mmCIF file of C-alpha atoms in Angstrom:
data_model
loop_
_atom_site.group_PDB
_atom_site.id
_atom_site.type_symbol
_atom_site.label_atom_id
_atom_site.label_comp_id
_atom_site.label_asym_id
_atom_site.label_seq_id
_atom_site.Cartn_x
_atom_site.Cartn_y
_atom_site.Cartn_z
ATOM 1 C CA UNK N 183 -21.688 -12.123 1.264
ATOM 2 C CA UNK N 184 -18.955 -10.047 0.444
ATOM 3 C CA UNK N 185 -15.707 -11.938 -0.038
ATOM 4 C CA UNK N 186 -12.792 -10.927 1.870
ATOM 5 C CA UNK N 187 -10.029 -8.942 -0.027
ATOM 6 C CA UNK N 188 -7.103 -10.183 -1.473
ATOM 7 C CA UNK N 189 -3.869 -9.426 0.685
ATOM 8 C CA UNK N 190 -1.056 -8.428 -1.523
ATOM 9 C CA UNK N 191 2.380 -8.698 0.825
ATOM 10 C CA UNK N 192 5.019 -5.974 -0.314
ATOM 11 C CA UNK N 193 8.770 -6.967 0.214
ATOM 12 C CA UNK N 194 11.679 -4.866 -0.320
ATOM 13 C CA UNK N 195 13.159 -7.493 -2.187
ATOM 14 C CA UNK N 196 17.029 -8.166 -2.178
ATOM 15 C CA UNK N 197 19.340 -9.515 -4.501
ATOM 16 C CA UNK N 198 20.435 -12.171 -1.582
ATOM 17 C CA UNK N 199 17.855 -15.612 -2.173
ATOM 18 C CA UNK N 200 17.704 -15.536 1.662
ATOM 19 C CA UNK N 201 15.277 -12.019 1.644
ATOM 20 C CA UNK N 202 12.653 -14.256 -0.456
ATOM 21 C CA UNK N 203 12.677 -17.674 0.702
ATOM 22 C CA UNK N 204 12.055 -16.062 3.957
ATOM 23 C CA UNK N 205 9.766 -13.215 3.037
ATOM 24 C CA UNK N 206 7.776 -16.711 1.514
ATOM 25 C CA UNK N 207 8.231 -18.462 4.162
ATOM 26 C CA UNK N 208 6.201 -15.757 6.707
ATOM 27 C CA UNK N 209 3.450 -15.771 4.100
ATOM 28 C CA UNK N 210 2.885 -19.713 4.225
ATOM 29 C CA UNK N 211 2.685 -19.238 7.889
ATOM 30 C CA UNK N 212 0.433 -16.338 7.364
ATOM 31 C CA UNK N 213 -2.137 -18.563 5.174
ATOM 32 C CA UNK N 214 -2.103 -21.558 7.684
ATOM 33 C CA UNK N 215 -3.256 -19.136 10.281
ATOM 34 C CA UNK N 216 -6.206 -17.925 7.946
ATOM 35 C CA UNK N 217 -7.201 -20.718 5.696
ATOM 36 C CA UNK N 218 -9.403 -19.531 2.792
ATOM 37 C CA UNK N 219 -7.495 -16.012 2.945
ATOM 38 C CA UNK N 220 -5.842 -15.640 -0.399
ATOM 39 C CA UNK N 221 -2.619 -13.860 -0.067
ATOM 40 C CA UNK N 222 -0.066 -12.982 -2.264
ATOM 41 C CA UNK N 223 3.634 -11.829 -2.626
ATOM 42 C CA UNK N 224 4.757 -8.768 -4.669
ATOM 43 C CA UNK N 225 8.607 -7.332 -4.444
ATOM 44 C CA UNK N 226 9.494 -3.697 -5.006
ATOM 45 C CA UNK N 227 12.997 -4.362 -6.183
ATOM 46 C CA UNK N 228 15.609 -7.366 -7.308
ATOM 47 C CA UNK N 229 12.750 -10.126 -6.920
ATOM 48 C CA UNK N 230 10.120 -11.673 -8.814
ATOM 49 C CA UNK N 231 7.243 -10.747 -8.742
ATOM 50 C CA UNK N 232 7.124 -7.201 -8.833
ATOM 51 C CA UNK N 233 4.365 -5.480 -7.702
ATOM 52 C CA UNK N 234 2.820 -4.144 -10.409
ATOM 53 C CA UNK N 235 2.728 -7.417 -12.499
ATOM 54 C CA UNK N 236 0.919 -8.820 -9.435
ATOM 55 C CA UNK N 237 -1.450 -5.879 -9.245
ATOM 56 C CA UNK N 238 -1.992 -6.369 -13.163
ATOM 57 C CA UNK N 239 -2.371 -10.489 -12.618
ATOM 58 C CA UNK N 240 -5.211 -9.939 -9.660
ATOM 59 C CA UNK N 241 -7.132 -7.311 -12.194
ATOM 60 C CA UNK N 242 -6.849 -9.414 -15.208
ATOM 61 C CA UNK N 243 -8.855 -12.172 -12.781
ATOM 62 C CA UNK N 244 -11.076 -10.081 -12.358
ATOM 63 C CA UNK N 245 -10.090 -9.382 -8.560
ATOM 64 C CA UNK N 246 -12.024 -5.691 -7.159
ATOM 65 C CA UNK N 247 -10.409 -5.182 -3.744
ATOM 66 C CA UNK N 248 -6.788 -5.468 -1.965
ATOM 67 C CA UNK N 249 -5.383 -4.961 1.024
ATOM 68 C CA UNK N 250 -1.557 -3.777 0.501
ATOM 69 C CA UNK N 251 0.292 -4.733 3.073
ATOM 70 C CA UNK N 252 4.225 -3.237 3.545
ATOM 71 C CA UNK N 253 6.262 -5.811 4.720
ATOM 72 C CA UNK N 254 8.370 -2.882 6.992
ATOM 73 C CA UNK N 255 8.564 -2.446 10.835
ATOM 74 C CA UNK N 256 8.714 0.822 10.321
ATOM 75 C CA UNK N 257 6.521 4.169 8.736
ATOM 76 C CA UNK N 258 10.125 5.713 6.634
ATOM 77 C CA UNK N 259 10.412 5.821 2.727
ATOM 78 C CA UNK N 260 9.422 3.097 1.636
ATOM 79 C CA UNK N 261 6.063 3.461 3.203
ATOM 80 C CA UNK N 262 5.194 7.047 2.821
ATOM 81 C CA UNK N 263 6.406 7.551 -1.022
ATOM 82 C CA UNK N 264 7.466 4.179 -2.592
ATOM 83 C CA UNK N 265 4.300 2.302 -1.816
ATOM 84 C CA UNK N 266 1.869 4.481 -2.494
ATOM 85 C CA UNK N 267 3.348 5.512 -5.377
ATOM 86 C CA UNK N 268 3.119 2.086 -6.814
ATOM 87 C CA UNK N 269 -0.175 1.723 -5.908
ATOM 88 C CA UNK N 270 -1.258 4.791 -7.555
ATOM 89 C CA UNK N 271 -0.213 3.043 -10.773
ATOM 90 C CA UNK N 272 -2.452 -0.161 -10.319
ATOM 91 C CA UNK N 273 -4.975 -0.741 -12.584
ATOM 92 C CA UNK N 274 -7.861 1.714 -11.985
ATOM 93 C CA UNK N 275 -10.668 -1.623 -11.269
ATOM 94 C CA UNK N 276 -8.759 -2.344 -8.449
ATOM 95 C CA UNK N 277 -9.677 -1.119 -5.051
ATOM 96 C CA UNK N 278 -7.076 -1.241 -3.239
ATOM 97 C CA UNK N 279 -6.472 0.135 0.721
ATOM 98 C CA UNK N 280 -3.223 0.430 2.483
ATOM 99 C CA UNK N 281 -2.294 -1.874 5.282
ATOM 100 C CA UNK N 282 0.216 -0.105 8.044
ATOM 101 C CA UNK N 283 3.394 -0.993 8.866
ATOM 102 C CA UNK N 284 4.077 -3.846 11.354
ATOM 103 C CA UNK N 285 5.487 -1.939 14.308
ATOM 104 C CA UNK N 286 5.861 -1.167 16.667
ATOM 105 C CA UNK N 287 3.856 -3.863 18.421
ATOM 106 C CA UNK N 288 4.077 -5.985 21.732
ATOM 107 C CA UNK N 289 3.936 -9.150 19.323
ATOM 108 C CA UNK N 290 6.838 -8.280 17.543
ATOM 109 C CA UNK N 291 8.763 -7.441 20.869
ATOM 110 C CA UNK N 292 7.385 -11.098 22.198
ATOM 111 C CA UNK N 293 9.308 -12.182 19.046
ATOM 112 C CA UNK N 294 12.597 -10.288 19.975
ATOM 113 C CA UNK N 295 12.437 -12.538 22.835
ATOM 114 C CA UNK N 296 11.385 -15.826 20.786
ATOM 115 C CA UNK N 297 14.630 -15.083 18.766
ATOM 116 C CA UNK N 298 17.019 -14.616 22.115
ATOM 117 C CA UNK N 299 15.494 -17.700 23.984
ATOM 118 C CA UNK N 300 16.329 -19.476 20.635
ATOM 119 C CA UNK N 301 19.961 -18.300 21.049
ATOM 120 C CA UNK N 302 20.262 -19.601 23.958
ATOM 121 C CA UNK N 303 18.702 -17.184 26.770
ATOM 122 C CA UNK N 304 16.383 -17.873 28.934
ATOM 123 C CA UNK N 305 14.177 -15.938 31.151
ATOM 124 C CA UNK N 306 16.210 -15.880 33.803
ATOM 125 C CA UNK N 307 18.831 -14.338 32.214
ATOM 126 C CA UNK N 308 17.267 -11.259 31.747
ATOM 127 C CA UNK N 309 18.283 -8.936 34.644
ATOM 128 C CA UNK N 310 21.670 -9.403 33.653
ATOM 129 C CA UNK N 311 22.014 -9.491 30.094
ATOM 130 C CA UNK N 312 22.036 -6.012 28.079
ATOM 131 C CA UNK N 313 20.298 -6.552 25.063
ATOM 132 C CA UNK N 314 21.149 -4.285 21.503
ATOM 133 C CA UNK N 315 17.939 -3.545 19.749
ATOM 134 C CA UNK N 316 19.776 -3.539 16.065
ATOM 135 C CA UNK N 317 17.420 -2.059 13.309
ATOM 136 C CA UNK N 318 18.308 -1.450 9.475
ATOM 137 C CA UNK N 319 18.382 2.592 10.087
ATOM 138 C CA UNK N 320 16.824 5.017 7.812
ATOM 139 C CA UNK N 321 16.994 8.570 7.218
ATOM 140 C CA UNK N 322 13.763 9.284 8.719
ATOM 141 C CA UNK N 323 13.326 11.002 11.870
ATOM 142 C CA UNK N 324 10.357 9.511 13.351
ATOM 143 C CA UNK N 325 11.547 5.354 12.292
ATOM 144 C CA UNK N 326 14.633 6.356 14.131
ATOM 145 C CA UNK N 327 12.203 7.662 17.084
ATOM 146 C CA UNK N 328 10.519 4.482 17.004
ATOM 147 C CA UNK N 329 13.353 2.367 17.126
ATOM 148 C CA UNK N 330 14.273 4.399 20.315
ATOM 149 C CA UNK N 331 10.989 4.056 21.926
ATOM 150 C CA UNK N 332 10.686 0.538 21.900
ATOM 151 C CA UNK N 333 14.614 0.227 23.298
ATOM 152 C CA UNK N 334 13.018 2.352 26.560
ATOM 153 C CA UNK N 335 9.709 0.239 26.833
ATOM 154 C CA UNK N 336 11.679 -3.075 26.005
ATOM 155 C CA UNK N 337 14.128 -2.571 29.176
ATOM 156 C CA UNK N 338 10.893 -1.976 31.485
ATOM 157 C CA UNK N 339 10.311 -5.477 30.791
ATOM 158 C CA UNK N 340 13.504 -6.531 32.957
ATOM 159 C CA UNK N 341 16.366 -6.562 31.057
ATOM 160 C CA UNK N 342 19.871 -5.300 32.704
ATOM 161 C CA UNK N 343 19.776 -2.553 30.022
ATOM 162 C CA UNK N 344 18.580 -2.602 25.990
ATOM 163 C CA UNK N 345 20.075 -0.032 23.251
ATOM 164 C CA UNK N 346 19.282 0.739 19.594
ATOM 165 C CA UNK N 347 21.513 0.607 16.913
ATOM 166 C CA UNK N 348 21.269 0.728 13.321
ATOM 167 C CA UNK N 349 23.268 -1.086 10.133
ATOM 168 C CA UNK N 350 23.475 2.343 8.004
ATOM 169 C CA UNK N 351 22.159 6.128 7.776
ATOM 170 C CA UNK N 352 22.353 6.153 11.791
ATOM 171 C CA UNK N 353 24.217 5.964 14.978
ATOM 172 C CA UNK N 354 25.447 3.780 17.375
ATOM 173 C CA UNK N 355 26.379 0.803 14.881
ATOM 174 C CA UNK N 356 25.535 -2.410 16.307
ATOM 175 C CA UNK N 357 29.298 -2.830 17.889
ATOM 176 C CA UNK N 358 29.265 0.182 19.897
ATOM 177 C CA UNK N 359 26.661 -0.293 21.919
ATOM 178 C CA UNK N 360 27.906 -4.196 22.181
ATOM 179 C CA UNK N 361 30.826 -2.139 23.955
ATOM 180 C CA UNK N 362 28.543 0.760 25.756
ATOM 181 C CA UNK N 363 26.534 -1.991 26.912
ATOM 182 C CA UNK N 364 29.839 -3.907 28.391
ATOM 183 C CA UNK N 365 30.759 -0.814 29.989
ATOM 184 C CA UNK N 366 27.609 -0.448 31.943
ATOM 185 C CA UNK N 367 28.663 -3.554 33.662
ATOM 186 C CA UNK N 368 26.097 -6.213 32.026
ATOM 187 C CA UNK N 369 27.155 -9.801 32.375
ATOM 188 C CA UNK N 370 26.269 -10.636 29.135
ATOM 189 C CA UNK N 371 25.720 -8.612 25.765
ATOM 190 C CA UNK N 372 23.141 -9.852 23.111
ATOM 191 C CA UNK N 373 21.946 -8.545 19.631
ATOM 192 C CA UNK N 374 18.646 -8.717 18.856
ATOM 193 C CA UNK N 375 18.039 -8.153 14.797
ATOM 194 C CA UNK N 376 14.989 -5.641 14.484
ATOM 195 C CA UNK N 377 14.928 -7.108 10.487
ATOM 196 C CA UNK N 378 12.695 -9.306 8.720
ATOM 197 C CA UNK N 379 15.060 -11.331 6.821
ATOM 198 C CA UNK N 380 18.167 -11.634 5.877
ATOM 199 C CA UNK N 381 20.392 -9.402 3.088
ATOM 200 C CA UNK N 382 23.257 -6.618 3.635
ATOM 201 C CA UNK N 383 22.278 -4.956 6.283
ATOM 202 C CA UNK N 384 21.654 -8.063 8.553
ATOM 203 C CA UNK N 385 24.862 -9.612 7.653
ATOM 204 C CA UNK N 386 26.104 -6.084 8.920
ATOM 205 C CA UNK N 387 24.358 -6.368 12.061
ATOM 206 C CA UNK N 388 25.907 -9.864 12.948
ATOM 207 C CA UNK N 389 29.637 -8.701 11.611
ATOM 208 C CA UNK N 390 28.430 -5.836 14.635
ATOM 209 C CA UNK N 391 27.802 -8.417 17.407
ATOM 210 C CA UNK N 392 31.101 -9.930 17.052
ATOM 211 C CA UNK N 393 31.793 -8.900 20.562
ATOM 212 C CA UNK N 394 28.486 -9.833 21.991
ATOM 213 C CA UNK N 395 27.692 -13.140 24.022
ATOM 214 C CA UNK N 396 24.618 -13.788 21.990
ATOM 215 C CA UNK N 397 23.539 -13.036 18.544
ATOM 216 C CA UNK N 398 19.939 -13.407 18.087
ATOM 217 C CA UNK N 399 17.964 -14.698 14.571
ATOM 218 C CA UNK N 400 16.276 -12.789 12.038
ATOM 219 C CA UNK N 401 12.843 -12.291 13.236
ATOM 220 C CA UNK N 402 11.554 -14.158 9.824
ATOM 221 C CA UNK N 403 8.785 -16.211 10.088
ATOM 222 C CA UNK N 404 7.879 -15.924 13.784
ATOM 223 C CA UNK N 405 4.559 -17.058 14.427
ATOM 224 C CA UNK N 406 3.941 -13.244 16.359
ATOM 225 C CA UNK N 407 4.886 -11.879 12.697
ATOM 226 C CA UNK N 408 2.415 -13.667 10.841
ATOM 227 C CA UNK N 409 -0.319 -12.917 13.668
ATOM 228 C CA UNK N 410 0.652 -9.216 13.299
ATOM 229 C CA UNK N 411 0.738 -9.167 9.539
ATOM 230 C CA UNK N 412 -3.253 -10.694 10.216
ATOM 231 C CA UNK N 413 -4.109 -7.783 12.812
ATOM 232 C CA UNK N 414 -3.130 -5.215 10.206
ATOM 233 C CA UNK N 415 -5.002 -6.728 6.984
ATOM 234 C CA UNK N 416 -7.735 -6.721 9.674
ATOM 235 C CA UNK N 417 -7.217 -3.107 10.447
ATOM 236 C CA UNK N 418 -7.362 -2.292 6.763
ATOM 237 C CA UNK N 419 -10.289 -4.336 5.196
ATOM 238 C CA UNK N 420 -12.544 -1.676 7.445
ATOM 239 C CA UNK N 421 -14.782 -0.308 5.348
ATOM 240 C CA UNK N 422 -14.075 3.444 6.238
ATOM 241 C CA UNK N 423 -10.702 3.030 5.055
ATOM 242 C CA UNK N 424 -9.798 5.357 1.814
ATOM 243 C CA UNK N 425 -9.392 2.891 -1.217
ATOM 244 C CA UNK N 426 -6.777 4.236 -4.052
ATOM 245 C CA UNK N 427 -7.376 3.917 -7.233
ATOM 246 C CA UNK N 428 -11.199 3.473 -6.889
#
């Protein structure tokens, strides 16, 4: 029998010790949920290790296939050019396949609302509470449409009203729609974090929801996470997937 690939996690990495102990922390959740899957942690900047010296670890073992998973919510730089490009440098025994991002995904919504009830929401609460939807931001037109879309799908769900906002490269920041979302007449204002972990741009987000009734967590280690981090190796262990560096 074939054995299952390696999945190789890729972090952003941060110079704030929160990023990793929580980017670690969603991978020990990750390999309680699939016992016997080996999985491993590489960083693309600021943290140890990076992921080439993981790449060169799992060939020197004599390792043949990967899955590379991007630790992102989103398809923007990172994803289309970073990644890859990395990749593209591993060593040439390695097999290695491209996992997609992790949203957008109902599971990762469901663990919007883990974060909120955490805060102190509760179901109830939804028809009257506006909820801000606050990502990172990027530069790329179709991460900032995704953002967007799930704001519109999220409010179906029976919120009083939900609006995106981004930390940097895009508009509203977090506290203006805190304040559009006041003005609509919404009896309470929360911030939801779209963000994996915590860093600058997080610590943005929160100095954003100063206004707001409820600030929500990081979504971290969520237990949806790690089952959508799963569904995606999943996805990409198919055999009809293109392997680089074959």
């Amino acid at each position: 029998m074939t054995s299952r690939p390696v999945l190789l996690v890729i972090a952003h990495g941060s110079r704030d010790p929160r990023h990793a102990a929580t980017v670690h922390a969603l991978v020990r959740r990750v390999r309680a949920r699939r016992p016997g899957l080996r999985v491993e942690t590489g960083f693309l900047d600021f943290t140890i290790p990076s992921v080439p010296a993981v790449l060169e670890s799992l060939a020197a073992e004599g390792v043949r296939d990967v899955v590379a998973l991007p630790l992102l919510l989103t398809r923007a730089f990172h994803a289309k050019a970073d990644i890859p490009a990395v990749l593209r440098e591993a060593p040439a025994r390695l097999r290695i396949r491209q996992a997609e991002v992790l949203g957008p995904s109902p599971l990762l919504t469901a663990a919007l609302e883990r974060r909120l009830y955490e805060a102190g929401l509760t179901p109830a609460d939804k028809s009257s509470t506006g909820v801000v939807l606050a990502s990172a931001g990027s530069t790329d037109p179709e991460a900032i449409a995704v953002i967007a879309e799930i704001a519109r799908e999220w409010r179906h769900t029976g919120w009083c009203a939900v609006r995106p906002a981004f930390a940097s490269a895009s508009l509203p920041r977090t506290e203006d729609a805190v304040r559009e979302l006041r003005a609509l007449g919404c009896a309470r204002v929360a911030v939801a974090p779209y963000v994996l972990a915590p860093g600058f741009l997080p610590d943005r987000i929160a100095r954003g929801a100063a206004e707001a009734d409820v600030l929500a967590d990081v979504l971290g280690p969520a237990p949806e996470v790690a089952r959508v981090l799963l569904e995606r190796y999943d996805e990409a262990r198919v055999p009809v997937s293109v392997a680089l560096g074959a």
